[in-house]
Tab-separated table of C-alpha atoms and ligand atoms in Angstrom:
chain	number	residue	atom	x	y	z
A	1	MET	CA	0.000	0.000	0.000
A	2	HIS	CA	1.274	3.409	-0.902
A	3	LYS	CA	1.751	5.880	1.919
A	4	LYS	CA	-0.672	8.316	0.288
A	5	ASP	CA	-3.452	5.896	1.179
A	6	TYR	CA	-2.751	6.573	4.824
A	7	PHE	CA	-2.963	10.285	4.554
A	8	PRO	CA	-6.150	11.260	2.838
A	9	ASP	CA	-6.789	14.951	3.501
A	10	SER	CA	-7.280	14.512	7.173
A	11	GLU	CA	-7.772	18.097	8.237
A	12	ASP	CA	-11.054	18.034	10.077
A	13	GLN	CA	-11.571	15.591	12.818
A	14	HIS	CA	-15.192	15.900	13.815
A	15	ILE	CA	-16.294	12.919	15.749
A	16	GLU	CA	-19.631	12.088	17.168
A	17	ILE	CA	-19.447	10.879	20.706
A	18	ASP	CA	-21.904	8.458	22.128
A	19	ALA	CA	-22.118	9.918	25.605
A	20	SER	CA	-25.342	8.260	26.626
A	21	PRO	CA	-25.440	7.253	30.315
A	22	ALA	CA	-25.536	3.592	29.355
A	23	ASN	CA	-22.198	4.014	27.679
A	24	ARG	CA	-20.675	5.929	30.510
A	25	THR	CA	-21.555	3.320	33.109
A	26	SER	CA	-20.574	0.169	31.274
A	27	PRO	CA	-16.797	0.126	31.131
A	28	LYS	CA	-15.446	-2.253	28.550
A	29	LYS	CA	-11.862	-3.162	29.202
A	30	LEU	CA	-9.502	-5.006	26.923
A	31	TRP	CA	-7.094	-5.819	29.750
A	32	GLY	CA	-9.187	-7.321	32.578
A	33	GLY	CA	-7.807	-10.895	32.480
A	34	ALA	CA	-5.843	-10.781	35.716
A	35	PHE	CA	-8.355	-8.657	37.619
A	36	SER	CA	-11.067	-10.043	39.863
A	37	GLU	CA	-13.128	-6.863	39.938
A	38	GLY	CA	-13.639	-3.958	37.580
A	39	PRO	CA	-12.197	-0.532	38.327
A	40	ASP	CA	-13.932	2.006	40.504
A	41	GLU	CA	-16.179	4.313	38.530
A	42	ASP	CA	-14.376	7.469	39.703
A	43	LEU	CA	-10.966	6.000	38.891
A	44	ASN	CA	-12.292	5.172	35.448
A	45	ARG	CA	-13.194	8.781	34.883
A	46	LEU	CA	-9.804	10.014	36.050
A	47	ASN	CA	-7.920	7.390	34.078
A	48	ALA	CA	-9.774	7.839	30.817
A	49	SER	CA	-8.236	9.920	28.061
A	50	LEU	CA	-10.854	9.345	25.375
A	51	PRO	CA	-12.629	12.651	26.017
A	52	PHE	CA	-9.522	14.371	24.669
A	53	ASP	CA	-7.372	11.818	22.833
A	54	GLN	CA	-10.216	11.212	20.385
A	55	LYS	CA	-8.474	14.015	18.505
A	56	LEU	CA	-5.929	11.396	17.501
A	57	VAL	CA	-8.516	9.159	15.850
A	58	LEU	CA	-7.134	9.537	12.328
A	59	GLU	CA	-3.524	9.145	13.402
A	60	ASP	CA	-4.446	6.094	15.460
A	61	ILE	CA	-6.183	4.376	12.553
A	62	GLU	CA	-3.372	5.279	10.153
A	63	GLY	CA	-0.827	3.762	12.551
A	64	SER	CA	-2.908	0.587	12.804
A	65	MET	CA	-3.186	0.315	9.031
A	66	ALA	CA	0.598	0.479	8.685
A	67	HIS	CA	1.097	-1.968	11.550
A	68	ALA	CA	-1.391	-4.505	10.144
A	69	THR	CA	0.198	-4.232	6.686
A	70	MET	CA	3.640	-4.921	8.169
A	71	LEU	CA	2.323	-7.886	10.212
A	72	GLY	CA	0.955	-9.415	6.988
A	73	ALA	CA	4.072	-8.665	4.932
A	74	GLN	CA	6.309	-10.245	7.554
A	75	GLY	CA	4.123	-13.349	7.778
A	76	ILE	CA	3.443	-12.652	11.461
A	77	ILE	CA	-0.260	-13.010	10.691
A	78	PRO	CA	-1.844	-14.397	7.484
A	79	ARG	CA	-1.770	-11.843	4.694
A	80	GLU	CA	-5.541	-12.131	4.037
A	81	GLU	CA	-6.266	-11.317	7.664
A	82	ALA	CA	-3.996	-8.305	7.486
A	83	GLU	CA	-5.770	-7.186	4.332
A	84	ALA	CA	-9.178	-7.639	5.938
A	85	MET	CA	-8.071	-5.433	8.832
A	86	VAL	CA	-6.619	-2.760	6.581
A	87	THR	CA	-9.803	-2.675	4.506
A	88	GLU	CA	-11.969	-2.250	7.593
A	89	LEU	CA	-9.595	0.318	9.126
A	90	LYS	CA	-9.725	2.300	5.898
A	91	ARG	CA	-13.502	2.322	6.127
A	92	MET	CA	-13.305	3.510	9.731
A	93	HIS	CA	-10.843	6.223	8.694
A	94	ALA	CA	-13.268	7.499	6.076
A	95	GLU	CA	-16.099	7.442	8.612
A	96	ALA	CA	-13.980	9.335	11.128
A	97	GLN	CA	-13.143	11.950	8.524
A	98	ALA	CA	-16.800	12.361	7.703
A	99	GLY	CA	-17.568	12.722	11.430
A	100	LYS	CA	-19.545	9.488	11.361
A	101	LEU	CA	-17.427	7.172	13.448
A	102	VAL	CA	-19.221	6.831	16.755
A	103	LEU	CA	-16.846	6.647	19.700
A	104	ASP	CA	-17.955	4.825	22.790
A	105	LEU	CA	-17.065	6.973	25.801
A	106	ALA	CA	-16.930	3.918	28.021
A	107	ASP	CA	-13.586	3.069	26.475
A	108	GLU	CA	-10.437	4.128	28.227
A	109	ASP	CA	-8.727	5.753	25.299
A	110	ILE	CA	-8.759	6.122	21.533
A	111	HIS	CA	-6.494	3.102	21.057
A	112	MET	CA	-8.839	0.755	22.954
A	113	ASN	CA	-11.746	2.297	21.173
A	114	ILE	CA	-10.492	1.736	17.649
A	115	GLU	CA	-9.278	-1.774	18.429
A	116	ARG	CA	-12.518	-2.801	20.070
A	117	GLU	CA	-14.524	-1.355	17.184
A	118	LEU	CA	-12.390	-3.326	14.723
A	119	ILE	CA	-13.012	-6.520	16.692
A	120	ARG	CA	-16.739	-5.736	16.781
A	121	ARG	CA	-16.764	-5.382	12.996
A	122	LEU	CA	-14.356	-8.174	11.993
A	123	GLY	CA	-14.734	-10.673	14.783
A	124	PRO	CA	-11.765	-12.378	16.493
A	125	VAL	CA	-9.421	-11.615	13.567
A	126	GLY	CA	-9.483	-7.997	14.726
A	127	GLY	CA	-7.917	-9.219	17.941
A	128	LYS	CA	-4.690	-9.884	16.003
A	129	LEU	CA	-4.065	-6.186	15.353
A	130	HIS	CA	-2.327	-5.662	18.661
A	131	THR	CA	0.234	-8.436	17.971
A	132	ALA	CA	3.773	-7.110	18.504
A	133	ARG	CA	2.475	-3.752	19.628
A	134	SER	CA	1.709	-1.958	22.884
A	135	ARG	CA	-0.335	1.127	23.549
A	136	ASN	CA	2.967	2.618	24.638
A	137	ASP	CA	4.545	2.608	21.187
A	138	GLN	CA	1.093	3.175	19.672
A	139	VAL	CA	0.365	6.408	21.540
A	140	ALA	CA	3.904	7.628	20.910
A	141	LEU	CA	3.359	7.027	17.203
A	142	ASP	CA	0.021	8.870	17.194
A	143	MET	CA	1.687	11.839	18.847
A	144	HIS	CA	4.536	11.844	16.297
A	145	LEU	CA	2.071	11.826	13.404
A	146	TYR	CA	-0.021	14.563	15.006
A	147	VAL	CA	2.914	16.863	15.823
A	148	LYS	CA	4.427	16.382	12.378
A	149	ARG	CA	1.135	17.260	10.697
A	150	GLN	CA	0.487	20.251	12.945
A	151	SER	CA	4.044	21.549	12.456
A	152	ALA	CA	3.432	21.602	8.705
A	153	ARG	CA	0.192	23.529	9.246
A	154	MET	CA	1.861	26.042	11.564
A	155	ILE	CA	4.567	26.681	8.960
A	156	GLU	CA	1.823	27.535	6.474
A	157	PHE	CA	0.100	29.821	8.986
A	158	VAL	CA	3.384	31.598	9.707
A	159	ARG	CA	3.984	32.096	5.984
A	160	GLU	CA	0.542	33.643	5.529
A	161	THR	CA	1.167	36.033	8.403
A	162	VAL	CA	4.565	37.085	7.072
A	163	SER	CA	2.984	37.541	3.677
A	164	ALA	CA	0.529	40.033	5.212
A	165	LEU	CA	3.383	41.875	6.967
A	166	ILE	CA	5.270	42.052	3.666
A	167	ALA	CA	2.240	43.480	1.873
A	168	LEU	CA	1.923	46.189	4.540
A	169	SER	CA	5.653	46.873	4.437
A	170	GLU	CA	5.661	47.283	0.665
A	171	ALA	CA	2.938	49.890	0.998
A	172	HIS	CA	4.788	51.749	3.750
A	173	ILE	CA	8.438	51.992	2.776
A	174	ASP	CA	8.071	55.784	2.759
A	175	THR	CA	5.916	56.036	5.859
A	176	VAL	CA	7.926	57.731	8.565
A	177	MET	CA	7.406	57.077	12.241
A	178	PRO	CA	9.311	57.473	15.469
A	179	GLY	CA	11.383	54.462	16.392
A	180	TYR	CA	11.299	54.022	20.169
A	181	THR	CA	13.616	52.954	22.911
A	182	HIS	CA	12.155	52.876	26.428
A	183	LEU	CA	8.925	53.875	24.688
A	184	LYS	CA	10.502	57.327	24.134
A	185	ARG	CA	10.789	58.731	20.622
A	186	ALA	CA	14.371	57.914	19.661
A	187	GLN	CA	15.068	58.135	15.920
A	188	PRO	CA	12.862	58.132	12.854
A	189	VAL	CA	12.320	54.827	11.066
A	190	SER	CA	10.292	53.613	8.146
A	191	LEU	CA	7.098	51.816	9.177
A	192	ALA	CA	8.148	49.051	6.767
A	193	HIS	CA	11.361	48.599	8.738
A	194	HIS	CA	9.397	48.340	11.984
A	195	LEU	CA	6.976	45.766	10.553
A	196	LEU	CA	9.729	43.753	8.920
A	197	ALA	CA	11.330	43.264	12.333
A	198	TYR	CA	8.282	41.092	13.097
A	199	GLY	CA	8.655	39.392	9.723
A	200	TRP	CA	12.118	38.244	10.747
A	201	MET	CA	10.884	37.022	14.133
A	202	LEU	CA	8.289	34.911	12.369
A	203	GLU	CA	10.886	33.671	9.901
A	204	ARG	CA	12.772	32.235	12.878
A	205	ASP	CA	9.502	30.780	14.208
A	206	LYS	CA	9.095	28.961	10.923
A	207	LYS	CA	12.540	27.434	11.437
A	208	ARG	CA	11.540	26.352	14.937
A	209	PHE	CA	8.426	24.611	13.589
A	210	GLU	CA	10.595	22.969	10.935
A	211	ALA	CA	12.809	21.633	13.709
A	212	ALA	CA	9.723	20.274	15.505
A	213	TYR	CA	8.603	18.706	12.219
A	214	ARG	CA	11.926	16.908	11.832
A	215	ALA	CA	11.901	15.788	15.476
A	216	ALA	CA	8.436	14.264	14.996
A	217	ASP	CA	9.374	12.635	11.691
A	218	ARG	CA	10.353	9.327	13.310
A	219	SER	CA	8.433	6.141	14.097
A	220	PRO	CA	8.519	4.590	17.571
A	221	LEU	CA	6.401	1.623	16.419
A	222	GLY	CA	8.074	-1.683	17.149
A	223	ALA	CA	9.313	-0.581	20.566
A	224	GLY	CA	6.434	-2.553	22.053
A	225	ALA	CA	5.748	-1.804	25.702
A	226	LEU	CA	9.402	-0.880	26.272
A	227	SER	CA	11.853	-3.582	25.232
A	228	GLY	CA	11.021	-4.509	21.640
A	229	THR	CA	9.268	-7.733	20.666
A	230	THR	CA	9.887	-11.413	19.998
A	231	PHE	CA	8.075	-11.171	16.641
A	232	PRO	CA	10.095	-10.643	13.426
A	233	ILE	CA	8.767	-7.118	12.830
A	234	ASN	CA	9.980	-4.578	10.291
A	235	PRO	CA	9.870	-1.130	11.913
A	236	ALA	CA	11.424	0.491	8.848
A	237	GLN	CA	8.461	-0.677	6.779
A	238	THR	CA	5.842	0.773	9.123
A	239	ALA	CA	7.830	4.012	9.217
A	240	ALA	CA	7.991	4.130	5.411
A	241	LEU	CA	4.275	3.349	5.070
A	242	LEU	CA	3.516	6.278	7.348
A	243	GLY	CA	5.888	8.599	5.501
A	244	LEU	CA	8.111	8.896	8.576
A	245	ALA	CA	11.792	9.445	7.865
A	246	GLU	CA	13.385	7.306	10.562
A	247	THR	CA	12.924	4.764	13.324
A	248	TYR	CA	14.265	4.782	16.893
A	249	PRO	CA	17.547	2.996	17.674
A	250	ASN	CA	16.402	2.413	21.280
A	251	SER	CA	12.966	1.072	22.250
A	252	MET	CA	13.069	2.549	25.762
A	253	ASP	CA	13.762	5.995	24.371
A	254	ALA	CA	11.076	5.458	21.712
A	255	VAL	CA	8.210	4.961	24.197
A	256	SER	CA	9.216	7.632	26.681
A	257	ASN	CA	10.398	10.430	24.403
A	258	ARG	CA	8.231	13.535	24.219
A	259	ASP	CA	10.991	15.950	23.152
A	260	PHE	CA	9.268	16.495	19.827
A	261	VAL	CA	6.126	17.656	21.673
A	262	LEU	CA	8.232	20.067	23.721
A	263	ASP	CA	9.926	21.289	20.534
A	264	PHE	CA	6.542	22.032	19.009
A	265	MET	CA	5.271	23.754	22.142
A	266	TYR	CA	8.422	25.841	22.414
A	267	ALA	CA	8.069	26.920	18.785
A	268	ALA	CA	4.421	27.760	19.486
A	269	THR	CA	5.327	29.691	22.632
A	270	VAL	CA	8.006	31.823	20.988
A	271	THR	CA	5.619	32.499	18.108
A	272	MET	CA	2.954	33.627	20.571
A	273	ILE	CA	5.448	35.864	22.358
A	274	HIS	CA	6.228	37.535	19.032
A	275	LEU	CA	2.574	37.919	18.139
A	276	SER	CA	1.907	39.269	21.612
A	277	ARG	CA	4.578	41.957	21.210
A	278	LEU	CA	3.194	42.918	17.814
A	279	SER	CA	-0.303	43.015	19.298
A	280	GLU	CA	0.823	45.246	22.124
A	281	GLU	CA	2.223	47.720	19.611
A	282	ILE	CA	-0.938	47.713	17.547
A	283	ILE	CA	-2.995	48.296	20.696
A	284	LEU	CA	-0.765	51.259	21.575
A	285	TRP	CA	-0.829	52.630	18.037
A	286	ALA	CA	-4.618	52.373	17.928
A	287	SER	CA	-4.989	54.194	21.253
A	288	ASP	CA	-6.423	57.710	21.373
A	289	GLU	CA	-3.038	58.911	22.585
A	290	PHE	CA	-1.065	57.584	19.598
A	291	GLN	CA	-3.659	57.509	16.795
A	292	PHE	CA	-1.152	55.960	14.413
A	293	VAL	CA	-3.524	53.345	13.103
A	294	THR	CA	-7.213	52.590	12.659
A	295	LEU	CA	-8.372	49.016	12.920
A	296	PRO	CA	-10.594	47.675	10.170
A	297	ASP	CA	-14.212	47.512	11.418
A	298	ALA	CA	-14.439	43.803	10.705
A	299	TYR	CA	-11.538	43.155	13.071
A	300	ALA	CA	-12.464	45.495	15.916
A	301	THR	CA	-15.157	45.206	18.548
A	302	GLY	CA	-17.551	47.610	20.234
A	303	SER	CA	-18.439	48.358	23.821
A	304	SER	CA	-21.848	47.390	25.153
A	305	MET	CA	-22.021	50.659	27.078
A	306	MET	CA	-19.900	53.303	25.379
A	307	PRO	CA	-21.024	53.943	21.821
A	308	GLN	CA	-17.797	55.697	20.804
A	309	LYS	CA	-15.563	52.720	21.552
A	310	LYS	CA	-13.802	50.681	18.906
A	311	ASN	CA	-11.747	48.148	20.764
A	312	PRO	CA	-8.721	46.088	19.755
A	313	ASP	CA	-10.053	42.867	21.349
A	314	LEU	CA	-8.367	40.684	18.763
A	315	PHE	CA	-4.930	41.975	19.689
A	316	GLU	CA	-5.685	41.856	23.397
A	317	LEU	CA	-6.727	38.231	23.029
A	318	ILE	CA	-3.501	37.379	21.236
A	319	ARG	CA	-1.555	39.076	24.039
A	320	GLY	CA	-3.646	37.272	26.653
A	321	LYS	CA	-3.520	33.851	25.021
A	322	SER	CA	0.266	33.950	24.824
A	323	GLY	CA	0.086	33.262	28.575
A	324	ARG	CA	-1.786	29.997	28.309
A	325	VAL	CA	0.389	28.693	25.484
A	326	THR	CA	3.490	29.438	27.563
A	327	GLY	CA	1.776	27.728	30.500
A	328	HIS	CA	1.199	24.543	28.486
A	329	LEU	CA	4.914	24.371	27.651
A	330	MET	CA	5.791	24.805	31.328
A	331	GLY	CA	3.210	22.166	32.243
A	332	LEU	CA	4.719	19.522	29.992
A	333	LEU	CA	8.257	20.353	31.094
A	334	MET	CA	7.102	19.706	34.662
A	335	VAL	CA	5.488	16.405	33.641
A	336	MET	CA	8.724	15.201	32.059
A	337	LYS	CA	11.027	16.316	34.829
A	338	GLY	CA	11.960	13.354	37.010
A	339	LEU	CA	9.984	10.720	35.040
A	340	PRO	CA	11.713	7.350	35.271
A	341	LEU	CA	11.959	5.228	32.129
A	342	THR	CA	9.855	4.104	30.425
A	343	TYR	CA	6.131	4.671	29.999
A	344	ASN	CA	4.338	6.181	32.974
A	345	LYS	CA	0.744	7.319	32.945
A	346	ASP	CA	2.023	10.843	33.586
A	347	LEU	CA	2.738	10.863	29.857
A	348	GLN	CA	-0.988	10.954	29.145
A	349	GLU	CA	-0.759	14.559	30.396
A	350	ASP	CA	1.099	15.474	27.193
A	351	LYS	CA	-2.117	15.842	25.251
A	352	GLU	CA	-4.557	18.465	26.475
A	353	GLY	CA	-1.959	21.244	26.609
A	354	LEU	CA	-0.716	20.348	23.142
A	355	PHE	CA	-4.213	20.264	21.669
A	356	ASP	CA	-5.101	23.574	23.282
A	357	THR	CA	-1.860	25.059	21.948
A	358	VAL	CA	-2.756	23.951	18.422
A	359	GLU	CA	-6.320	25.233	18.716
A	360	THR	CA	-5.193	28.568	20.139
A	361	LEU	CA	-2.637	29.218	17.403
A	362	GLU	CA	-5.038	28.051	14.739
A	363	ALA	CA	-7.794	30.399	15.938
A	364	ILE	CA	-5.364	33.324	15.935
A	365	PHE	CA	-3.698	32.558	12.622
A	366	LEU	CA	-7.051	32.250	10.881
A	367	VAL	CA	-7.842	35.881	11.638
A	368	LEU	CA	-4.542	37.749	12.166
A	369	PRO	CA	-3.291	37.971	8.541
A	370	LYS	CA	-6.649	39.370	7.413
A	371	ALA	CA	-6.702	41.919	10.232
A	372	LEU	CA	-3.121	43.011	9.479
A	373	ARG	CA	-3.903	43.571	5.816
A	374	GLY	CA	-6.788	45.824	6.835
A	375	LEU	CA	-4.831	48.182	9.123
A	376	VAL	CA	-5.021	51.821	8.051
A	377	PHE	CA	-1.958	53.802	9.120
A	378	HIS	CA	-2.086	57.585	9.545
A	379	ARG	CA	1.036	58.781	7.801
A	380	GLU	CA	0.747	62.479	8.715
A	381	ARG	CA	0.169	61.744	12.347
A	382	MET	CA	3.163	59.399	12.477
A	383	ARG	CA	5.391	61.891	10.688
A	384	ASP	CA	4.268	64.692	13.039
A	385	ALA	CA	5.192	62.487	15.983
A	386	VAL	CA	8.750	62.579	14.669
A	387	ARG	CA	8.772	66.292	13.907
A	388	GLU	CA	7.222	67.330	17.215
A	389	SER	CA	9.893	65.439	19.106
A	390	TYR	CA	13.652	65.707	19.425
A	391	ALA	CA	14.078	62.417	17.549
A	392	LEU	CA	16.406	64.114	15.042
A	393	ALA	CA	18.984	65.194	17.599
A	394	THR	CA	21.301	62.331	16.621
A	395	GLU	CA	21.531	63.862	13.113
A	396	LEU	CA	23.150	66.974	14.594
A	397	ALA	CA	25.632	65.013	16.698
A	398	ASP	CA	26.541	62.847	13.667
A	399	PHE	CA	27.045	66.066	11.634
A	400	LEU	CA	29.692	67.334	14.027
A	401	ALA	CA	31.258	63.894	14.396
A	402	GLN	CA	31.603	63.628	10.619
A	403	LYS	CA	33.519	66.905	10.710
A	404	GLY	CA	35.965	65.430	13.195
A	405	VAL	CA	34.476	66.467	16.534
A	406	PRO	CA	34.747	63.513	18.928
A	407	PHE	CA	31.258	61.984	19.135
A	408	ARG	CA	31.187	62.250	22.930
A	409	GLU	CA	31.783	66.022	22.669
A	410	ALA	CA	29.255	66.369	19.835
A	411	HIS	CA	26.680	64.497	21.917
A	412	HIS	CA	27.202	66.965	24.780
A	413	ILE	CA	26.928	70.039	22.546
A	414	VAL	CA	23.698	68.841	20.940
A	415	GLY	CA	22.363	67.938	24.386
A	416	GLY	CA	22.759	71.606	25.259
A	417	LEU	CA	20.839	72.639	22.141
A	418	VAL	CA	18.013	70.228	22.965
A	419	LYS	CA	17.870	71.612	26.496
A	420	ARG	CA	17.634	75.142	25.163
A	421	ALA	CA	14.989	74.274	22.554
A	422	MET	CA	12.895	72.478	25.154
A	423	ALA	CA	13.126	75.417	27.554
A	424	GLU	CA	11.952	77.751	24.798
A	425	GLY	CA	9.237	75.320	23.708
A	426	LYS	CA	10.730	75.107	20.214
A	427	ARG	CA	11.643	72.374	17.804
A	428	LEU	CA	15.305	71.948	16.863
A	429	ASP	CA	14.768	73.440	13.419
A	430	ALA	CA	13.332	76.602	15.012
A	431	LEU	CA	16.666	77.507	16.636
A	432	SER	CA	18.486	80.238	14.725
A	433	GLU	CA	21.732	79.803	12.791
A	434	GLU	CA	23.496	82.021	15.373
A	435	ILE	CA	22.493	79.694	18.149
A	436	TYR	CA	23.904	76.753	16.222
A	437	ARG	CA	27.150	78.556	15.439
A	438	GLU	CA	27.461	79.641	19.047
A	439	ALA	CA	27.084	76.025	20.099
A	440	HIS	CA	29.849	74.984	17.696
A	441	PRO	CA	31.591	76.948	14.915
A	442	LEU	CA	31.430	73.949	12.559
A	443	PHE	CA	27.621	74.124	12.429
A	444	THR	CA	26.348	75.646	9.122
A	445	ASP	CA	22.858	76.157	7.719
A	446	GLU	CA	23.174	72.617	6.393
A	447	VAL	CA	21.745	71.508	9.738
A	448	TYR	CA	18.247	72.505	8.657
A	449	SER	CA	18.243	70.084	5.763
A	450	LEU	CA	19.337	67.357	8.176
A	451	LEU	CA	16.414	68.080	10.491
A	452	ASP	CA	14.015	66.290	8.193
A	453	PRO	CA	12.652	62.804	8.993
A	454	GLU	CA	12.811	61.530	5.409
A	455	THR	CA	16.408	62.696	5.057
A	456	ALA	CA	17.341	61.026	8.327
A	457	ILE	CA	15.915	57.736	7.078
A	458	ARG	CA	17.441	58.070	3.606
A	459	ARG	CA	20.889	58.597	5.092
A	460	ARG	CA	20.752	55.372	7.124
A	461	MET	CA	22.211	53.250	4.393
A	462	SER	CA	24.057	50.843	6.653
A	463	ALA	CA	23.273	47.161	6.192
A	464	GLY	CA	20.135	46.248	8.133
A	465	GLY	CA	19.298	49.922	8.709
A	466	THR	CA	16.050	51.712	7.960
A	467	GLY	CA	17.192	53.151	4.596
A	468	ARG	CA	15.341	52.140	1.437
A	469	THR	CA	18.049	49.841	0.048
A	470	SER	CA	18.137	47.858	3.244
A	471	ILE	CA	14.352	47.554	3.275
A	472	GLU	CA	14.327	46.364	-0.323
A	473	THR	CA	17.057	43.851	0.481
A	474	GLN	CA	15.035	42.640	3.464
A	475	LEU	CA	11.843	42.262	1.442
A	476	ALA	CA	13.616	40.125	-1.153
A	477	ALA	CA	15.429	38.038	1.468
A	478	LEU	CA	12.318	37.470	3.571
A	479	LYS	CA	10.293	36.422	0.546
A	480	SER	CA	12.947	33.969	-0.465
A	481	ALA	CA	13.307	32.589	3.099
A	482	LEU	CA	9.546	32.009	3.242
A	483	GLN	CA	9.308	30.883	-0.385
A	484	LEU	CA	6.773	33.607	-1.019
A	485	SER	CA	6.188	34.718	-4.573
A	486	ASP	CA	6.824	38.309	-5.578
A	487	ARG	CA	3.141	39.112	-5.551
A	488	ASN	CA	1.590	39.409	-2.144
B	501	LIG	N1	-4.017	6.813	27.023
B	501	LIG	C1	-2.641	6.506	27.187
B	501	LIG	C2	-1.783	7.752	26.951
B	501	LIG	O1	-2.292	8.671	26.408
B	501	LIG	C3	-2.235	5.441	26.215
B	501	LIG	C4	-1.116	4.586	26.644
B	501	LIG	C5	-1.523	3.712	27.760
B	501	LIG	N2	-0.532	2.760	28.099
B	501	LIG	C6	-0.532	2.160	29.289
B	501	LIG	N3	0.411	1.323	29.514
B	501	LIG	N4	-1.433	2.418	30.175
B	501	LIG	O2	-0.639	7.844	27.335
């Protein structure tokens, strides 16, 4: 069977749950042989992961299809029986994709559920599926498949967001704004330069998701419960059938490794931190105090009480949700810390935080690029914010330094001019030529042409600076790093 057969477009995973009381109170266990009484009802509830690991239904069935195929190919079970299982599993996969596979909540987890359903449909032959396999390598496999798939999606989401930032940047190469340090107007920059800083952060996020993708691109199947198996399995075949690049050299590592989940969650966390910083800036820029930007109506919200309000809820939510995504990463790190080898039920705690991380990023990425493209920046207002400030003072110090005055001395002289201008309530370009010459004989009327935001930006031609050439270089480099076409 070709690996494509295992990965039909499995994007949506809507599953109907049979949560009827009858189902909830009739636990069906596949492991009760050595037990003389069934588990306590409350323990059952605590122990069960089906309410959340049903998200892995497609991955679980895909893993079983590959495993059954390998069992048949290796002669571990008769080939016809393997084929019968694969055929039925394929049917279940299609049903799950269509949201029609009914999961019985009485089962402990998705693995038990799928196996029991297969046995119900095929009879005792279905009971051969779990030959040479444990839920320990099975759940590890499901998680690898899930993280690999989600990493690929996140890379796409990141690309779409960068694409929106690039479109905005291209429209705003000549938009001047104050660049800030300590949230004080420092030096003028191009808005494109400011936005592209976020583009580069996201470019690194893409690399982090690629690293998570590679870490998840490995099959733990064949590790069994922890030590391997007595059956003549072929782990490389199951890996190949699932499109996974490698297998694990050590079965104990295979069942207890969750590094790839941490890698994904770290990538997600850093991404959220970047989006949170961007959101904070947009919130500030949209404030009545800044008025640098107006949010598109479709991506702003109103107040139930104050009719004049247009609120940046979207960006506040991104800022707020960065906390829970970070929390999920911390949570899993704490689960892993101090875990002895190999499988421990603690590992079941790897799921809810991961799923919530995926859902949170997905919800944000579905809306953020559209909202960014709709931002309306107020060029005059941003330019005035430069002109009304002393953000061009560095130009004057650089002027003297270029003429040979030690920069430290130049800095001091211009500091005096700023002090004087502030005391007189004037801008730097309102000080007379005499005042400049008094401050230093090397000052000429050339200073006035330097006290212009556009000129200040144009003259910053250093690599990576805010000058036009650097911005154009950045746009080309970012597009090529993200494999984005020239048209945005
Ligand atoms: N639901 C379990 C998990 O998510 C599956 C593995 C159970 N294995 C076991 N030995 N109890 O981790």
